[in-house]
Structures are given as C-alpha cells and as structure tokens.
C-alpha cells in the first residue's frame, strides 16, 4: 500500500533507518521499563512494535496520532530516571487528545536523534497534507489493518474481514463482483491503486449525485452560472456567490481543462462539499475575527480548574503535562495550587489528598515555554497560595526570574487605569491572579505605610483563620481609652454584633474592631502581593457590597452551587456585575472524579472564567471546546452586546429575547465512514442515529434525534428533518452527536461536533466528527442541510 503515498513522502536517511527497526526501552514508570523493537512500516505512516526483532508485531501508533516529539529533558518521567539513562538518549512521543505520552529510551544519542528527527519530519508532512493525501493515508491505515499476513496484497477473505472492520454490511456476491472489477491485474488480490478503486466503488454518493444533477443542465458538469445559482440559493452566499464560485472551482476542480472553462465536475463538486469550504463551520470565524480591544471583562476566557491534575482529585497524578495540554488547546487561565515543599521549594498539588506533587518552578518553566504557542493573547495564573512567608518569597522569585519580560508586574503605562486592559493590549503577557495587600492605587502612589491584608478568595475562606483576613493599620485611640489598641477594619463591613461574635473582640463602632496592640506579621508576602496587578482576588458577599466597596480590577470566585443560586435569585444583577468585574466559577468540591458541570448556564449570566477539568472528556468539555473553537481558538470570545451593557435588563432565567427569534431546520441526510464503537468486535456493525442538541438559555435547550439505520456505519442514509425554535441564538451552541443504537442498554457514543450558532453556515454542509477526546475521526462525517428562518413580531418570515 506504500504506492499510494509514493513520491509524496519525504525520504531521508532517518526514515530508512526507522524502517529497518530499532530496539528501544519503553518506560512507563520508575519500575516499569521494557525492551521493545519499534519499526516504521513501509507505508511510512504507521509504527509497529514487537518484543524483539523478528517477533510477532502489532500496531503501536499512526503518524496522524502524533502531536509532537520532545527531547528527554522535557519529560518529567525521563528526568526522574536521569541517573539510570542519559537524558539525551530519551524522547517522548506526544499524542493528540488525552492519550498518554509514550516515553522511549534509545541505545545511543544517535539512535534517539534518528527517531526524533524522523518522527517530527513525518508529523510535519501529515500536518501539511491536502485532502486527497489525508484520504490516501486513511486508506493506507485500513489496508495495513486488513492485510493480516502483511504481504502487501489483500485476498477476498481479507477484504471481507476489512469490510466488517469498516462498518460495511454487504451481500457477499455483490462484494465479490466489486472485488473482481477492481482486480485489474487478475491476480486474485488487490494492491495499491486496485484497493483505491475498490474503495471508490463502495463510496459512491447517490444523494450528492442527485443534488448535482438538480443544478446541472446536462448532468455532467456545473457551469459557472449554475454553480453561482447553487451557492446563492442553497448555500446562502448572497452577493459574494459570483466571486466565490470562481475561487471554489479553481480550488476543487481536479481537471485543468475544467478550471480553464470555469466548470465543476461531479468529483469537483463532491470535493467542495467535503472540504473546509463546505464545512458547517463558517471559515470567516476561523481566524481572529472579533474586536480584541475591549476590556477583559467583556470576554469569555477559556479557563482550567486544577490544571496540574491529569486524573482524579484524590489520588490522581499531578503533572506539568496538564499545563502543557491546557495551554496548547487554547486555555488562557490556569490554576496553580501551591503548598510548602521540601528544601524551601514550593510544590503544586491538590492539598490534603494523595495526588502527587510537582515543583512549582517546573510548572512556571512549562508555562513560560508553552504560554503563547497557540495564542498570543494573555495567560492568567490563578494562584491558590497556601505557603509560608518564606516559600511565598520563593514563589515570587520564580515567577519573576523564569517568566522575565512575559510577567506583567505593573500597569501597562504606569498610570492608574479606569478599566481593565484589553486582550490586544496584553498580548504575550502573563498576569497573576491572587491576594493583594494593598489597592492598586496605593501601589502606584507608593505610599510608605504598613501593608494591608486583603480579603481572601472564596475558595480559600474555609482554610485560613478569619483573623488573617482583616486589614490592619496602627492607630492611637482617643485619650479616654487608657490602653493602646490596634484598630482593625473588618473586610465584611457588617454589623458590630456580627464582628463581635466572629472575633470575640471589643467594638468601637460598626465595622471597626479593637485588638490588643501587638505586632502582627501579614500572612501574605509583599513581594508576591506586588505581582498581582489587574486581578486582585476578593471574597464575594453580595452584589450591593461589590458595587459599593470593590474596584473593577478585583475579581471574585464562585463555587458552581453559589453561582447557580445567584443566577436563580439575582440573574440580572449577576449579568450587570459581570459587565464591570471579572468572575470565576469553579467545580464543586464533591467532584472528586474530576467531572465537569455544564458551563453554558454560567456563560448565560456573562461569567467570564468558567473553569473546567480539562482532563475529563464528555459533553461539558465538548461545549467548552465548541465555544472557543471560533476566533482562531485564541481563548477569548467576545460576549454578546447585551452581556456587556452595564444597564442590561437581560435575565438568564427569565429572558426577553434581545433579538429576533429564529427557527432552525436541520435535514440530516447521510453519514460517511462512521467508526466502530469497539474495534475488538470484528463481526459487529453499528446501527447509527444522529442526535442534534441545542444548548443556550433554558427555554432554548432542546434535543431531537433521527431513527437509527440498521447495520450500516459506512454510508447510512436518514433523510430526516429536525426543527428547533431559538429565542436567544447569540448564546446558543449546537452539538451533533452520532450514536450506535442499542435496545438492550444505553446507546454508545460514536462521534460529535459542537459549534456556536453564529459560526454555522447554511445550506448543504458536512459535519466532520470528533472523538470523545476532541480528535478528528477523519473521514467520518455526516451530511446535512441547514436552514435558518427569522420570525418578525411573532410571524415567521
């Protein structure tokens, strides 16, 4: 099957050596280290392994699975074995999605370099492949799986087995006829191009052919005018249809003569529909297309909770890999729980649990390296500081020394701002969110006064002594008070009775407590406090309290339960609060399995930093990925205008539509090359159905599904139309889910795709499916027709 990519694959000495194979050590832990023989297959696209050279081999990974290759110095595991193996001999293969990394140790530095350079060369090649090359690679992977004896040919028996693997239920006589037609060499087997022809005969798209003929006068081609009509009438391309038609013909018509005559053949038409141009996701939403000059509080910010964890919250592993993966997928706010560690070095882990610990300085180094690989827009470090004074100083030193110019340690122009800066102004800057001893005004004025202790962030209130929350300032009492006292202002600004009960302290007047005059060392190190500029963490008491006592650069955190309660009781106040101040929502403490909440209800209230356990796949992370898929995946999405208006009347629980009500009609037409749910069951064929889900305000949240197609995951046809009425489309997300029907139990997940309403294209579109981990299932897709109708004054237009 190597002939499919013949002449296109890069060929060099490293790849030739990889194809001969090498014995290397596979490392899973300090105690698990096994010798394995790894070999790049002749197709250049798959790596197999065996226990020894010449032993029984089995697939290890496909090059398309690989995200990148790192040297031994970048691997936590290999660094822990540095005394046993030279780091230069080790390397790490990082896969897409949540698949665990593969750590390998070669027998020499030279052999390690061969594999590192060769793999990276192939990864770059795959990244830059066009649509036809991707299809060829997919076919090559299937050929390798079907060619059981690895002789480069496929007998009819092997083809029958492969059809089951590919979810095709076909009459044996018909399959044999297709096999004989494709076997042009009459060898009784299929090779290279013969297998491609066999595949093409399997994948004829009758529904696309019918659509093509509806617009073609001769059934052979679409003229320029016919294609313009199709783009205008069906694809809703409007005035740009004429210019776009020429671009698309030039891009997708395979024949040079067709391009010259400005006509589109059936192959070109299918190529267009299956390409990014024919995708449901609007290509104009792929780059940074939103205004990035508004203050930070006007954006949804892609945020992570307990970023260091790659497992559960009780016994899971803490790893810098959690930060690397989050940052590479566009996350712009990462959480760092810091505790006192050995030898004066602070560590990161989930406190009071059995989760493993990692040095804080390693976390900062990883953030410095990966912060801006995916996006240039600012990264926020949400610090949960549980450290002693001395180790806080070490935290400040590491942040300053390792991050260098990336760290924002003062206001942008040295002046007191009147609003938060914009993502554009903060490009390639790392901001610290945490407690702060003084106000920003006092910092800028540089007054020589004793620092004040700030209020604590909501997530830490239960862990620290209440007395440490108070802001202290020495002051002499009046002459009638014979004993010198220290006046301490209560951050709650509540009643004298409340303060007295909570602190057992005498009261001079409401909001002012009297303590014996003693020297109190602040619990927050001034050096660390100074690094907090625009994101001072404060406790939330009420929206009235925030309006009266807080500043725009102060940020409160809310547990999911607290945020839900506030939305229900004071939804409009929450919306208005989020127009001038940032809010962070975090998962409840009972989610020890690192499960996630539905982020949509918090986005509906304008909450900017809705933190997710990114290591956990599922519906909730699909929604998060879907929202932030737009705007170049930069991690910032501009909120709708009614969530940025300080006088907004919008209430997420009792919404009055801020715009025109819309009706969405989705015709689910067909599916293509849907993968098996369980590849271990060779004889089983999926019974696919499609579920369409809308997530938005509560009245808009709905789901509908098609009937299932029995025993056909290869080219199922549904032809069913689903209808949805949406009040607030600006907040709506669409999720398309393909499932395998099972009458005995819950339907099994096959694939999904989630996108924002405003990024959806109308017309005939393909939806390219993703796995649970968000990895492409190419070429698996579903073919749909999308139509949106607006309602005016309650009447559909």
mmCIF file of C-alpha atoms in Angstrom, residues 543 562-579 601-607 642-643 645 648-655:
data_model
loop_
_atom_site.group_PDB
_atom_site.id
_atom_site.type_symbol
_atom_site.label_atom_id
_atom_site.label_comp_id
_atom_site.label_asym_id
_atom_site.label_seq_id
_atom_site.Cartn_x
_atom_site.Cartn_y
_atom_site.Cartn_z
ATOM 1 C CA UNK A 543 -23.762 42.427 44.536
ATOM 2 C CA UNK A 562 -23.149 29.518 44.699
ATOM 3 C CA UNK A 563 -23.149 30.721 41.091
ATOM 4 C CA UNK A 564 -26.276 28.681 40.279
ATOM 5 C CA UNK A 565 -28.046 30.100 43.313
ATOM 6 C CA UNK A 566 -27.154 33.677 42.358
ATOM 7 C CA UNK A 567 -28.332 33.170 38.774
ATOM 8 C CA UNK A 568 -31.656 31.841 40.013
ATOM 9 C CA UNK A 569 -32.200 34.515 42.659
ATOM 10 C CA UNK A 570 -30.487 37.566 41.105
ATOM 11 C CA UNK A 571 -29.788 36.714 37.485
ATOM 12 C CA UNK A 572 -29.953 40.272 36.159
ATOM 13 C CA UNK A 573 -27.734 41.603 38.956
ATOM 14 C CA UNK A 574 -25.193 38.891 38.130
ATOM 15 C CA UNK A 575 -25.281 39.910 34.459
ATOM 16 C CA UNK A 576 -24.703 43.573 35.405
ATOM 17 C CA UNK A 577 -21.948 42.610 37.852
ATOM 18 C CA UNK A 578 -20.127 40.795 35.034
ATOM 19 C CA UNK A 579 -20.213 43.870 32.813
ATOM 20 C CA UNK A 601 -25.646 28.317 32.374
ATOM 21 C CA UNK A 602 -22.746 30.409 33.710
ATOM 22 C CA UNK A 603 -21.912 31.835 30.279
ATOM 23 C CA UNK A 604 -25.589 32.821 30.039
ATOM 24 C CA UNK A 605 -25.018 35.140 33.021
ATOM 25 C CA UNK A 606 -21.873 36.620 31.461
ATOM 26 C CA UNK A 607 -19.387 34.851 33.778
ATOM 27 C CA UNK A 642 -26.476 42.591 25.942
ATOM 28 C CA UNK A 643 -23.995 40.932 28.331
ATOM 29 C CA UNK A 645 -24.127 46.635 28.719
ATOM 30 C CA UNK A 648 -28.611 45.397 30.689
ATOM 31 C CA UNK A 649 -32.091 44.137 31.555
ATOM 32 C CA UNK A 650 -31.249 40.564 30.467
ATOM 33 C CA UNK A 651 -32.091 37.818 32.966
ATOM 34 C CA UNK A 652 -30.743 34.357 32.017
ATOM 35 C CA UNK A 653 -33.616 32.587 33.811
ATOM 36 C CA UNK A 654 -36.421 34.848 32.553
ATOM 37 C CA UNK A 655 -35.102 36.135 29.235
#
